[in-house]
Every structure is written in C-alpha cells, then in structure tokens.
Amino acid sequence: MADHVALPHPAPTHQGISLCGVTKSFGSKRVLDGCDLQVNKGETLVVLGRSGEGKSVLLKHMVRLLEPDAGDIWIDGQEITGLARRKLMLLRRRFGFLFQGAALFDSMTIGKNVGLMLEEHTDWSRQRIRARVRECLEMVGLDNVESKLP
C-alpha cells in the first residue's frame, strides 16, 4: 500500500472548502486519517457511509465544530484551523447546519419551535420574538405555517 500523499494547500484565490491531511481520533479510534477533500464553490457534494464511519466528524471539521489532531482546513483561500473565535463565528454564519436527530417539538407550533432559542437565550419581548420568527419564516418561504403543528 502506498503512503498517503496530501493534497497541496489551495491557492489563496480558491473559492470553496479544502481539507488537507486532516486527522482525528477519539481515544484509540482513528476516525479521519489524513483526509483530503476539495469542494469548489457552487459544487454539490454528498457524503455517504455507514453509521460510525466519520461522516458527521468530517462535516463538523469543515466549520471547526471539531478541531483536527493534524492537517489544515481552508475556506475560500483562508486557512481556518487557527482562526480566532470571533472570526470563526462570522465564518459559521455563512453555513447552514442540520444535525442528525434534529426535530421539532410536536406539541408546539412551528412558530414556537423557531422562536424557542430566542425565548430561552435572550431578553427579547414576546412581540419582538414573534416578529423575528415571522421574518425568518418569510425568508425561507414558510410564512404560512407559523401557527401549524409540525
């Protein structure tokens, strides 16, 4: 078997996501072993595999929800492995996340589900939360489902 040869670091002008030699272990279990991946801006990619084979670990590394043991991660020509927390938070705003097992509370309306985190983690008034929920639902074409159950 040939030794792993890592992809070269992407050009500073590359638009997309690149992982170069990313390695991650949890205890003695190596989940990613010198993973190289390049996804160009506008490209669609599907990650398939059996349960426990590292799909979620791979995706979480792309936005540094997990830190690699080794290797580099680049987004739009910027190396993000050592990015400061504030800049990392700004970067993450450009991505959408839907984790496995994510679900709505079926006893609450869609509007209440969407506003739950604002209710729990801000001091916003109910009126302000409702307005923001309506705004968000409108942005994704779901303005007619606010009062419906999931």
CSV table of C-alpha atoms in Angstrom, one decimal:
chain,number,residue,atom,x,y,z
A,1,MET,CA,0.0,0.0,0.0
A,2,ALA,CA,1.4,3.4,-0.9
A,3,ASP,CA,2.0,6.1,1.7
A,4,HIS,CA,-0.6,8.9,1.9
A,5,VAL,CA,0.3,11.9,-0.2
A,6,ALA,CA,-1.5,15.0,1.0
A,7,LEU,CA,-3.1,17.5,-1.4
A,8,PRO,CA,-1.1,20.7,-1.7
A,9,HIS,CA,-2.6,23.7,0.1
A,10,PRO,CA,-5.2,25.5,-2.0
A,11,ALA,CA,-4.3,28.7,-3.8
A,12,PRO,CA,-5.3,31.9,-1.8
A,13,THR,CA,-7.8,32.6,-4.6
A,14,HIS,CA,-9.5,29.1,-4.3
A,15,GLN,CA,-13.2,29.6,-3.6
A,16,GLY,CA,-14.5,26.6,-1.7
A,17,ILE,CA,-13.6,24.3,1.1
A,18,SER,CA,-10.4,22.3,1.3
A,19,LEU,CA,-9.2,19.8,3.9
A,20,CYS,CA,-5.5,18.9,3.6
A,21,GLY,CA,-4.3,15.8,5.6
A,22,VAL,CA,-7.0,16.1,8.3
A,23,THR,CA,-6.6,13.5,11.0
A,24,LYS,CA,-9.0,13.0,14.0
A,25,SER,CA,-9.0,10.3,16.7
A,26,PHE,CA,-11.3,9.8,19.7
A,27,GLY,CA,-9.3,7.8,22.2
A,28,SER,CA,-7.7,4.9,20.3
A,29,LYS,CA,-10.2,5.1,17.4
A,30,ARG,CA,-8.9,6.9,14.4
A,31,VAL,CA,-11.9,8.4,12.5
A,32,LEU,CA,-10.2,10.6,9.9
A,33,ASP,CA,-6.8,9.5,8.7
A,34,GLY,CA,-5.1,12.1,6.5
A,35,CYS,CA,-8.3,13.2,4.9
A,36,ASP,CA,-8.0,15.3,1.7
A,37,LEU,CA,-11.1,16.9,0.2
A,38,GLN,CA,-11.7,19.8,-2.0
A,39,VAL,CA,-15.2,21.2,-2.7
A,40,ASN,CA,-15.4,24.1,-5.1
A,41,LYS,CA,-17.8,27.0,-4.7
A,42,GLY,CA,-21.1,26.1,-6.2
A,43,GLU,CA,-20.4,22.4,-6.3
A,44,THR,CA,-22.8,19.9,-4.6
A,45,LEU,CA,-21.3,17.0,-2.7
A,46,VAL,CA,-22.9,14.0,-1.0
A,47,VAL,CA,-21.1,12.3,1.8
A,48,LEU,CA,-22.2,8.6,2.1
A,49,GLY,CA,-21.2,5.9,4.5
A,50,ARG,CA,-22.4,3.5,7.2
A,51,SER,CA,-23.1,4.6,10.7
A,52,GLY,CA,-20.0,5.5,12.7
A,53,GLU,CA,-17.7,5.9,9.7
A,54,GLY,CA,-16.9,9.6,10.2
A,55,LYS,CA,-19.4,11.5,8.0
A,56,SER,CA,-20.5,13.9,10.8
A,57,VAL,CA,-16.9,14.2,12.1
A,58,LEU,CA,-15.8,15.2,8.6
A,59,LEU,CA,-18.6,17.8,8.2
A,60,LYS,CA,-18.0,19.2,11.7
A,61,HIS,CA,-14.3,19.8,10.8
A,62,MET,CA,-15.3,21.9,7.8
A,63,VAL,CA,-16.6,24.6,10.1
A,64,ARG,CA,-14.4,23.8,13.1
A,65,LEU,CA,-17.0,22.5,15.3
A,66,LEU,CA,-14.3,19.9,15.9
A,67,GLU,CA,-10.6,20.6,15.9
A,68,PRO,CA,-8.3,18.3,13.8
A,69,ASP,CA,-5.5,16.4,15.5
A,70,ALA,CA,-3.4,17.2,12.4
A,71,GLY,CA,-3.9,18.8,9.0
A,72,ASP,CA,-5.3,22.1,7.7
A,73,ILE,CA,-8.8,23.4,6.7
A,74,TRP,CA,-9.2,26.2,4.2
A,75,ILE,CA,-12.3,28.1,3.2
A,76,ASP,CA,-12.2,30.5,0.3
A,77,GLY,CA,-8.5,30.5,0.4
A,78,GLN,CA,-8.2,31.3,4.1
A,79,GLU,CA,-6.7,28.8,6.5
A,80,ILE,CA,-9.2,28.5,9.3
A,81,THR,CA,-7.5,25.9,11.6
A,82,GLY,CA,-6.2,28.7,13.9
A,83,LEU,CA,-8.9,31.2,13.3
A,84,ALA,CA,-9.8,33.3,16.4
A,85,ARG,CA,-13.2,32.7,17.9
A,86,ARG,CA,-14.8,36.0,16.8
A,87,LYS,CA,-13.8,35.4,13.1
A,88,LEU,CA,-14.9,31.8,13.4
A,89,MET,CA,-18.3,32.8,14.5
A,90,LEU,CA,-18.6,35.2,11.5
A,91,LEU,CA,-17.5,32.4,9.2
A,92,ARG,CA,-20.0,29.9,10.6
A,93,ARG,CA,-22.9,32.4,9.8
A,94,ARG,CA,-22.2,31.5,6.1
A,95,PHE,CA,-23.2,27.9,6.7
A,96,GLY,CA,-26.4,26.1,7.4
A,97,PHE,CA,-26.4,23.1,9.8
A,98,LEU,CA,-29.0,20.4,10.3
A,99,PHE,CA,-27.7,17.7,12.6
A,100,GLN,CA,-28.8,14.1,12.8
A,101,GLY,CA,-31.8,13.7,15.1
A,102,ALA,CA,-32.8,17.3,14.8
A,103,ALA,CA,-36.5,17.5,15.2
A,104,LEU,CA,-39.3,19.9,16.1
A,105,PHE,CA,-41.3,19.6,19.3
A,106,ASP,CA,-44.6,18.2,18.0
A,107,SER,CA,-46.6,19.8,20.9
A,108,MET,CA,-45.6,23.3,19.8
A,109,THR,CA,-46.4,25.3,16.7
A,110,ILE,CA,-43.7,25.8,14.1
A,111,GLY,CA,-43.5,29.5,15.1
A,112,LYS,CA,-43.0,28.5,18.8
A,113,ASN,CA,-40.3,26.0,17.7
A,114,VAL,CA,-38.5,28.6,15.6
A,115,GLY,CA,-38.6,31.1,18.4
A,116,LEU,CA,-37.7,28.8,21.3
A,117,MET,CA,-34.0,29.7,21.4
A,118,LEU,CA,-34.7,33.4,21.4
A,119,GLU,CA,-37.2,32.9,24.2
A,120,GLU,CA,-34.6,30.9,26.2
A,121,HIS,CA,-31.5,32.8,25.5
A,122,THR,CA,-32.4,36.5,25.0
A,123,ASP,CA,-34.3,39.1,27.0
A,124,TRP,CA,-36.5,39.9,23.9
A,125,SER,CA,-40.2,40.6,24.4
A,126,ARG,CA,-42.7,38.1,23.0
A,127,GLN,CA,-43.7,40.6,20.4
A,128,ARG,CA,-40.1,41.1,19.2
A,129,ILE,CA,-39.6,37.3,19.1
A,130,ARG,CA,-42.8,36.8,17.1
A,131,ALA,CA,-41.8,39.5,14.6
A,132,ARG,CA,-38.4,37.9,14.1
A,133,VAL,CA,-39.9,34.4,13.7
A,134,ARG,CA,-42.3,35.8,11.1
A,135,GLU,CA,-39.4,37.4,9.3
A,136,CYS,CA,-37.3,34.2,9.3
A,137,LEU,CA,-40.2,32.1,8.1
A,138,GLU,CA,-40.9,34.5,5.3
A,139,MET,CA,-37.2,34.4,4.2
A,140,VAL,CA,-37.5,30.7,3.6
A,141,GLY,CA,-40.9,30.7,2.0
A,142,LEU,CA,-42.7,29.3,5.1
A,143,ASP,CA,-44.7,32.4,6.2
A,144,ASN,CA,-48.0,30.5,6.1
A,145,VAL,CA,-47.0,27.7,8.6
A,146,GLU,CA,-46.3,29.7,11.8
A,147,SER,CA,-49.4,28.6,13.6
A,148,LYS,CA,-49.4,25.0,12.4
A,149,LEU,CA,-48.1,22.0,14.3
A,150,PRO,CA,-45.2,20.1,12.7
